CSV table of C-alpha atoms (C1' of nucleotides) in Angstrom, one decimal:
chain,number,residue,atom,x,y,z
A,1,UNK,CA,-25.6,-6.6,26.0
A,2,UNK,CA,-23.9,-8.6,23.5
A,3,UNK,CA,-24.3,-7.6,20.0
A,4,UNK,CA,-22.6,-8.7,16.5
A,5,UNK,CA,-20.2,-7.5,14.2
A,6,UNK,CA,-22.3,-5.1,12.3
A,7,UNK,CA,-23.8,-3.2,15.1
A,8,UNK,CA,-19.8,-2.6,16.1
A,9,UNK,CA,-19.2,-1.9,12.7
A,10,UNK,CA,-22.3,0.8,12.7
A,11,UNK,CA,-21.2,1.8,16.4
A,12,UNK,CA,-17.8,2.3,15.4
A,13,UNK,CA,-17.8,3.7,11.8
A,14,UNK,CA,-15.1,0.9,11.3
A,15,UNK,CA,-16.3,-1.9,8.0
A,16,UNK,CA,-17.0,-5.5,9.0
A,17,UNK,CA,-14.0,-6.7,6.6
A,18,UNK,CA,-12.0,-4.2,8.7
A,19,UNK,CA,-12.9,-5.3,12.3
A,20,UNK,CA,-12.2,-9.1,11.2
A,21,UNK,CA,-8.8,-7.7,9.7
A,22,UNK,CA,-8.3,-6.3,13.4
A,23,UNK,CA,-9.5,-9.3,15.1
A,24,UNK,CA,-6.9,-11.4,12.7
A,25,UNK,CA,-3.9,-9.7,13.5
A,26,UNK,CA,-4.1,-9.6,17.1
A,27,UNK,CA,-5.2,-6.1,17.5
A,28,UNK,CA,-8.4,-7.0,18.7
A,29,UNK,CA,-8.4,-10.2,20.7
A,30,UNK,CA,-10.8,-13.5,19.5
A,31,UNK,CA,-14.5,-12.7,19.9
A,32,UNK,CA,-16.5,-15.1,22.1
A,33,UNK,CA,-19.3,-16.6,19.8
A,34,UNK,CA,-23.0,-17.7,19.4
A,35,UNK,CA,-24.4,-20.6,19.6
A,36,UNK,CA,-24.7,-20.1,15.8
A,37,UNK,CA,-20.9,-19.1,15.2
A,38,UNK,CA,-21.5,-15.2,15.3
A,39,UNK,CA,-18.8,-12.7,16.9
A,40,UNK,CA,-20.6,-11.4,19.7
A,41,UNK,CA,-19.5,-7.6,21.2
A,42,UNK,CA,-20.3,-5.8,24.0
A,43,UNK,CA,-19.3,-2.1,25.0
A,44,UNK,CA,-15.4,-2.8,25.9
A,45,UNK,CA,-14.7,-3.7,22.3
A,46,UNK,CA,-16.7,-0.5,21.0
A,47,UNK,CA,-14.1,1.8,23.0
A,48,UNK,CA,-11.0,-0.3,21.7
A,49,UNK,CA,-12.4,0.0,18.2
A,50,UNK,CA,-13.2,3.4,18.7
A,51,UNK,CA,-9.8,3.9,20.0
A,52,UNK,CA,-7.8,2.2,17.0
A,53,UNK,CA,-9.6,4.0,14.5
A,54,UNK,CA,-8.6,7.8,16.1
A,55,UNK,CA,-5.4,6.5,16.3
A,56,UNK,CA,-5.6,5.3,12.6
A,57,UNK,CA,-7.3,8.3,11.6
A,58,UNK,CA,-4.4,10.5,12.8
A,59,UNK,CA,-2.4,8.3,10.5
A,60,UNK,CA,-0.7,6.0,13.4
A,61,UNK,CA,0.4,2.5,12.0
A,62,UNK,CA,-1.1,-1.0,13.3
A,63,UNK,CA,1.8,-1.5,15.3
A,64,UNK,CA,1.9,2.1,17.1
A,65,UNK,CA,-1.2,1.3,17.7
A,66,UNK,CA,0.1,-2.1,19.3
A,67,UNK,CA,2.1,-0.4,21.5
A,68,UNK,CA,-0.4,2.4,22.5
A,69,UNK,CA,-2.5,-0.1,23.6
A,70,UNK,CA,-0.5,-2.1,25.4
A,71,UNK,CA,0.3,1.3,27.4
A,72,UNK,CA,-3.1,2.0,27.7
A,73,UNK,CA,-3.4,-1.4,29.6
A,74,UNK,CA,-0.8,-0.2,32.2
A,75,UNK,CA,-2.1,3.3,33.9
A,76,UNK,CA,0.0,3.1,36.0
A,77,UNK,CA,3.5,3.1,34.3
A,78,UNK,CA,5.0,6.5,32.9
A,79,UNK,CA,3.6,7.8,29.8
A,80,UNK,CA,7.1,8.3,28.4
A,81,UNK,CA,7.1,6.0,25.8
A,82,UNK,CA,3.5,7.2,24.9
A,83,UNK,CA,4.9,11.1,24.4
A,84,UNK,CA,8.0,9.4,22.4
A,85,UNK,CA,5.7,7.4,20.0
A,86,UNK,CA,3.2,10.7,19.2
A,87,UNK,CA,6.2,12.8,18.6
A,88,UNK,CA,7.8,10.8,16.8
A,89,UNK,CA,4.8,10.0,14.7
A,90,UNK,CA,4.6,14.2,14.7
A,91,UNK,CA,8.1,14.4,13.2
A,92,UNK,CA,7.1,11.9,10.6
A,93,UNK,CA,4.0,14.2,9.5
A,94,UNK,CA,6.0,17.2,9.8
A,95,UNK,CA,8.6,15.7,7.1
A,96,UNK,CA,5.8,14.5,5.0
A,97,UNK,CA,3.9,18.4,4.7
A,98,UNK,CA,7.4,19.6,3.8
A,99,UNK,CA,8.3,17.0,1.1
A,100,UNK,CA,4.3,17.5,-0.1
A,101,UNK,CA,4.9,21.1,-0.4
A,102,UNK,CA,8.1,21.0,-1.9
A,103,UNK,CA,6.4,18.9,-4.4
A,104,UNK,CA,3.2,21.4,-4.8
A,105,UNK,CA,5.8,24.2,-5.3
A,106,UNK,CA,7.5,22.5,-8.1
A,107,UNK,CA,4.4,21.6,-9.7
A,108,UNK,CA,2.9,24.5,-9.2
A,109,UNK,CA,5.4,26.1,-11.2
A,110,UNK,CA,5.8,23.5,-13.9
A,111,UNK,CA,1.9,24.1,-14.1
A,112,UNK,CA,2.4,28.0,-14.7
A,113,UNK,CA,4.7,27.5,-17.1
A,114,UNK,CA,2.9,25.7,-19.5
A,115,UNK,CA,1.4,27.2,-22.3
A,116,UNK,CA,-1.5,25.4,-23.1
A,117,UNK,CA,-0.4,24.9,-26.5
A,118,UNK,CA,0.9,21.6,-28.3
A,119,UNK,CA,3.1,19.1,-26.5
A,120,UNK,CA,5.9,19.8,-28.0
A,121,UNK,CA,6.0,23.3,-26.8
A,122,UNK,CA,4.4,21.8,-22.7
A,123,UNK,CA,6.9,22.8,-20.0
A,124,UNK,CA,5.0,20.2,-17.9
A,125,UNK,CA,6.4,17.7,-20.3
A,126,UNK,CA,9.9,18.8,-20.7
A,127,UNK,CA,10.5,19.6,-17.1
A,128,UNK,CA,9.6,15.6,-16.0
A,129,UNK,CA,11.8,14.5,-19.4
A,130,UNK,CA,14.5,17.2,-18.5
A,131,UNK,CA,15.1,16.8,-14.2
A,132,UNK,CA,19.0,17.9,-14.4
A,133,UNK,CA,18.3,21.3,-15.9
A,134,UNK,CA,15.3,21.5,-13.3
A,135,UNK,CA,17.5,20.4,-10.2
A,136,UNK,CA,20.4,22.9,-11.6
A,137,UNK,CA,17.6,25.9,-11.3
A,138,UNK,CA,17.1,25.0,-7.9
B,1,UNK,CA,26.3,2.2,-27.6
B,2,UNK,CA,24.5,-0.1,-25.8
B,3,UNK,CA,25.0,-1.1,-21.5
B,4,UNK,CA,23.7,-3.4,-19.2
B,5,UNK,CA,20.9,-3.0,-16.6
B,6,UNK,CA,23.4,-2.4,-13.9
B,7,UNK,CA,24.5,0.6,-16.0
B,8,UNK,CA,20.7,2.3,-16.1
B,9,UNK,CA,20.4,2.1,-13.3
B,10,UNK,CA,23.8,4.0,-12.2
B,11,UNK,CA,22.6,6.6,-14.9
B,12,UNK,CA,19.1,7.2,-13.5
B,13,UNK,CA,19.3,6.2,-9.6
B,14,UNK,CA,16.6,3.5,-10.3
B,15,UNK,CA,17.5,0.5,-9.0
B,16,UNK,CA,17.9,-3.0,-11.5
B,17,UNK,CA,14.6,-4.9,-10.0
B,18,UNK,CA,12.7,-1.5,-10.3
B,19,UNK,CA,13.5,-1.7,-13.8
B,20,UNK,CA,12.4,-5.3,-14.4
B,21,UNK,CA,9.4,-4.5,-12.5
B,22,UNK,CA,8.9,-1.3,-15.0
B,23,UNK,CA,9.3,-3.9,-17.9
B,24,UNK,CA,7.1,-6.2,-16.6
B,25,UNK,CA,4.4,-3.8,-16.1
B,26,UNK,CA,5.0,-2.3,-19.9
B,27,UNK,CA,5.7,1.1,-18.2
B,28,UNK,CA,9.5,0.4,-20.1
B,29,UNK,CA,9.4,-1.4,-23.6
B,30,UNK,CA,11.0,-5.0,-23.0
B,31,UNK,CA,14.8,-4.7,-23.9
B,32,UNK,CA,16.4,-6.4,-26.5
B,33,UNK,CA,19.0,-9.2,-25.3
B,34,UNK,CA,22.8,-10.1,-25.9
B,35,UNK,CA,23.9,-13.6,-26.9
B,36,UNK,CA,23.9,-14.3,-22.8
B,37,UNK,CA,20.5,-13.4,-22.5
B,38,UNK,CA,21.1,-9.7,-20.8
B,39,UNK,CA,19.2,-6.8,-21.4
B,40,UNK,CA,20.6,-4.0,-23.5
B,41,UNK,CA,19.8,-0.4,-23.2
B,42,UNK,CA,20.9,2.8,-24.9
B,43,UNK,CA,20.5,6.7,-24.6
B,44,UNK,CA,16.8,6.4,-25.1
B,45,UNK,CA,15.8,4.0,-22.3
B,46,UNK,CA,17.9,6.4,-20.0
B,47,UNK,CA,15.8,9.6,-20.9
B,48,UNK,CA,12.4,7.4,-21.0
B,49,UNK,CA,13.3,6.2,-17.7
B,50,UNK,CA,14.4,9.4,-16.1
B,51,UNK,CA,11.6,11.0,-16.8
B,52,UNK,CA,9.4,8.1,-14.9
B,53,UNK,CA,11.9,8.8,-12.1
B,54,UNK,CA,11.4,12.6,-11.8
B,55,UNK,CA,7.6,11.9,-12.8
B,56,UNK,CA,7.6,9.1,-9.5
B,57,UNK,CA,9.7,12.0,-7.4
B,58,UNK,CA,6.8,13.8,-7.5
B,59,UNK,CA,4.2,11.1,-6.7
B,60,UNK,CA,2.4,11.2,-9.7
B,61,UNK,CA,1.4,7.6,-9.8
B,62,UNK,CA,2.3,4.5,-12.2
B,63,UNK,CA,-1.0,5.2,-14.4
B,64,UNK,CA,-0.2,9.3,-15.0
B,65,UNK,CA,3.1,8.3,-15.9
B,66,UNK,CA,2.1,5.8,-18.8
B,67,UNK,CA,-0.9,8.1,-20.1
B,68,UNK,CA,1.9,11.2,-19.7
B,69,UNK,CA,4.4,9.1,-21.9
B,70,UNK,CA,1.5,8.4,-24.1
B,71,UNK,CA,1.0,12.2,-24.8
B,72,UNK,CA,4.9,13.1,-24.7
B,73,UNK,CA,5.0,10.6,-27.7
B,74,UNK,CA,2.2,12.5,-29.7
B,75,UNK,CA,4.2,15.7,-30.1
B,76,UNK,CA,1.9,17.4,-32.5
B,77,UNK,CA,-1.4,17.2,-30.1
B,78,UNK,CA,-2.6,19.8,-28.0
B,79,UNK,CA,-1.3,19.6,-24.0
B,80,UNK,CA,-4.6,20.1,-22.5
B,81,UNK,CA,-4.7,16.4,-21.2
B,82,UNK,CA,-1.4,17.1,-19.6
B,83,UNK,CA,-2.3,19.8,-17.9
B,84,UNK,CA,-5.1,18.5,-16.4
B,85,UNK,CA,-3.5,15.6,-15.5
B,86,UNK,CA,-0.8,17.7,-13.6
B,87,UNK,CA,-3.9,20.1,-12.1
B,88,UNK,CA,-5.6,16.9,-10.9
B,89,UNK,CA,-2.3,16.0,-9.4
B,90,UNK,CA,-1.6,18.9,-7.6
B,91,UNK,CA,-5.4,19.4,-6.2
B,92,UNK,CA,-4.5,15.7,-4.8
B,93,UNK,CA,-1.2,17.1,-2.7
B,94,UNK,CA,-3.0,19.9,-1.7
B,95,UNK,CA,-5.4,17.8,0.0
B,96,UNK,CA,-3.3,15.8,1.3
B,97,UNK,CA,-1.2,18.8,2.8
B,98,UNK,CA,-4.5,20.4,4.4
B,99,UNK,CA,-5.3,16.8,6.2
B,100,UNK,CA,-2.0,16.2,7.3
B,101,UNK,CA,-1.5,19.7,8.7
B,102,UNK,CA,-5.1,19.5,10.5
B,103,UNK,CA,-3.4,15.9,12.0
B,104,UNK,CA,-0.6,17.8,13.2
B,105,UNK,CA,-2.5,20.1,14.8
B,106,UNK,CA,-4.5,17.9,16.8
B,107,UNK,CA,-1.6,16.0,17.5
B,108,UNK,CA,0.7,18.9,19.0
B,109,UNK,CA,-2.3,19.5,20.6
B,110,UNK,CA,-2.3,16.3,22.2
B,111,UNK,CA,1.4,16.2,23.4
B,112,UNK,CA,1.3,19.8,24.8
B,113,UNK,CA,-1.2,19.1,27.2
B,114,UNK,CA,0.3,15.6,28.3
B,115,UNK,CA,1.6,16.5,31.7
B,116,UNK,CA,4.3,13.6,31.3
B,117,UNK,CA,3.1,12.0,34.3
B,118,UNK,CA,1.5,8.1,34.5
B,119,UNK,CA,-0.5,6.8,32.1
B,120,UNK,CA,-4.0,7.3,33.8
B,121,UNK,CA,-3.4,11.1,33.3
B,122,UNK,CA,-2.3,10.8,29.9
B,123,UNK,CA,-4.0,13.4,27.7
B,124,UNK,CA,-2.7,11.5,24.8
B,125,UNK,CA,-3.9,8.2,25.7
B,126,UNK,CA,-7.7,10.1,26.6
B,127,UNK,CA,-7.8,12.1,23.2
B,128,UNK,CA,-7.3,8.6,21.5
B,129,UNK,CA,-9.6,6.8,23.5
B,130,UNK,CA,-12.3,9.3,23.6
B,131,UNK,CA,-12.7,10.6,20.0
B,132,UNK,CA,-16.2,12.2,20.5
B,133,UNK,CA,-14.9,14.8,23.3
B,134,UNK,CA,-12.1,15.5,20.5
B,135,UNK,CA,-15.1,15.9,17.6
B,136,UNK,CA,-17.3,18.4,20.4
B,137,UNK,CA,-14.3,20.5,20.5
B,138,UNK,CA,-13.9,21.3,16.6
C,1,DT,C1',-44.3,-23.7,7.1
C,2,DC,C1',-42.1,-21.6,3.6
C,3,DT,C1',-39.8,-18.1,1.4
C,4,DT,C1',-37.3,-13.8,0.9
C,5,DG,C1',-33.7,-11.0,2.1
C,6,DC,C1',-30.4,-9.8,5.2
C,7,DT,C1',-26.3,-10.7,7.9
C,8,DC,C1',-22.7,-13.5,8.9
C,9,DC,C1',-19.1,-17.2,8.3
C,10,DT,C1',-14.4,-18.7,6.0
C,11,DC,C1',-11.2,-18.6,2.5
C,12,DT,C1',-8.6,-16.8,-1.3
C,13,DA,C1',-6.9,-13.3,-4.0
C,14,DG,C1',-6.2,-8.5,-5.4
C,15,DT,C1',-4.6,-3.6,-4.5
C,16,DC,C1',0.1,-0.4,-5.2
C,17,DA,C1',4.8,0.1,-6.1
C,18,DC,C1',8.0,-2.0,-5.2
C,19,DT,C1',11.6,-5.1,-2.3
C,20,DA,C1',13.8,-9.5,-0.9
C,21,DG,C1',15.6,-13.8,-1.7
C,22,DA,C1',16.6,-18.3,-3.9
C,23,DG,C1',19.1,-20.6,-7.3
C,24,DA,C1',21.2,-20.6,-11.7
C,25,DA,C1',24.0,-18.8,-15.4
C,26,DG,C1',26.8,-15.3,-17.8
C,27,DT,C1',30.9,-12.1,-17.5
C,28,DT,C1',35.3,-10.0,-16.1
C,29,DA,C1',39.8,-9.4,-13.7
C,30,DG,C1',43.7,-11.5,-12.0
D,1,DC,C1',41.2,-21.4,-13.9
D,2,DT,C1',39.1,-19.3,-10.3
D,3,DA,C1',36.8,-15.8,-7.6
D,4,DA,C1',33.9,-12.1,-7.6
D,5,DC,C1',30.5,-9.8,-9.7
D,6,DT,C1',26.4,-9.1,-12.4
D,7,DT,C1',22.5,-10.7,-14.4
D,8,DC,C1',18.7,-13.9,-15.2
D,9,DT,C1',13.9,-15.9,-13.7
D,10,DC,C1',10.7,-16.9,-10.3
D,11,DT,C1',8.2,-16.6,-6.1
D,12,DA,C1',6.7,-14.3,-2.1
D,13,DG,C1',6.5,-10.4,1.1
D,14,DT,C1',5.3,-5.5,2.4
D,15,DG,C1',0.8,-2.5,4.8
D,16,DA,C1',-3.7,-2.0,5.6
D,17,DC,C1',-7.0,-3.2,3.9
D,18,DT,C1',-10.8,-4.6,0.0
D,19,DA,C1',-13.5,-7.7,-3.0
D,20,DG,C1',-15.6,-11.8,-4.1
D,21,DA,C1',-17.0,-16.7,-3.9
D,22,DG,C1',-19.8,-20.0,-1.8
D,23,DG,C1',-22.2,-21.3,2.1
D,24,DA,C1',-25.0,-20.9,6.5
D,25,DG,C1',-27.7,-18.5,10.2
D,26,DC,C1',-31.7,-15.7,11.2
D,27,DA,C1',-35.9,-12.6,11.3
D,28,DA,C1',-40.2,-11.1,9.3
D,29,DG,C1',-44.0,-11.7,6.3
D,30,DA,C1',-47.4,-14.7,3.4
DNA sequence: TCTTGCTCCTCTAGTCACTAGAGAAGTTAG
DNA sequence: CTAACTTCTCTAGTGACTAGAGGAGCAAGA
């Protein structure tokens, strides 16, 4: 039934360091222990874990996560806020793919550009040292 | 000739302790000093630091930028490093574009099919909590 | 029983690229 | 002369871990 904090770690994919982290910062509550001072776990912590790291995986910060949880806890309130966090949280990666590609454009481009020659003649070079004429071409 | 910190930073849109910090890390070379101990900077610090600004802009991190500066100063040499660098660069934000648009994806996914209703019906909440019925369906 | 090797414990410090704040001192305008 | 502003140094904080030291528990084999 109860196991310790490797055999979570394995179950959940999630590093020993990480799940001590967790337990630190009041994302996971205090483990009961052994006799012998060891975290013991049993199956309710493996689906919190397991729920933290999808939500960590999609990029939601430690205190989204916080508040998703606490939600989670409450089944029976509206799931409002829970919509308003994941959009929000969409918006946020939608802003990020636009800046990223704005960024791969420019580089892309800068990339192109260069010659492959000596530095002195590298467009890569001159286009970081020169931004005004690059933000005038824009 | 010569200006203050305050002044750099107006002329680059880096802000005073970001230049310290760049000083302190040698990414800037330490500034001579008045009699009253300030910093002094001329038409050279502004282009040196411009270019770590636009280089920053587009996330190229703190280690590029010195070995990039490092190459801009060797005119003569060929730009293959540089481009590389840049290649390596832009292979990273293309990666990071392709995860972040397979995280919006799942995400929309997820707020789509929440019906808005309580939390025990939450779609958003169950896609969290259960990751391995979210893995079976990719 | 002893030893070997693994897991676990706590604690501190490091990562990256800044940012914030304290407290002191120089500088400028009125 | 004074008030406001800028600058100085130094320390500590951010987020989400990660690494390492030094010590203790535990299981299996000789």
């Amino acid at each position: 039934m109860a196991f310790p904090i490797g055999e979570l770690a394995r179950q959940t994919a999630v590093k020993v360091p990480t799940i001590r982290y967790y337990e630190q910062i009041g994302l996971l509550p205090a483990a009961p222990r052994s006799e012998g001072n060891r975290r013991l776990y049993g199956s309710t912590e493996v689906e919190r874990l397991n729920f933290i790291r999808h939500a960590r995986d999609l990029g939601f910060e430690i205190e989204d996560i916080r508040e998703l949880l606490a939600m989670a806890a409450q089944p029976q309130s509206s799931c409002h806020q829970v919509d308003s966090i994941a959009n929000n949280h969409l918006a946020e990666i939608e802003r990020r793919i636009a800046s990223l590609t704005a960024l791969k454009r420019e580089l892309s481009r800068m990339i192109e550009e260069c010659g492959h020659g000596r530095v002195c003649d590298c467009r890569i070079i001159e286009a970081l040292a020169d931004h005004s004429q690059c933000l005038a071409e824009h």
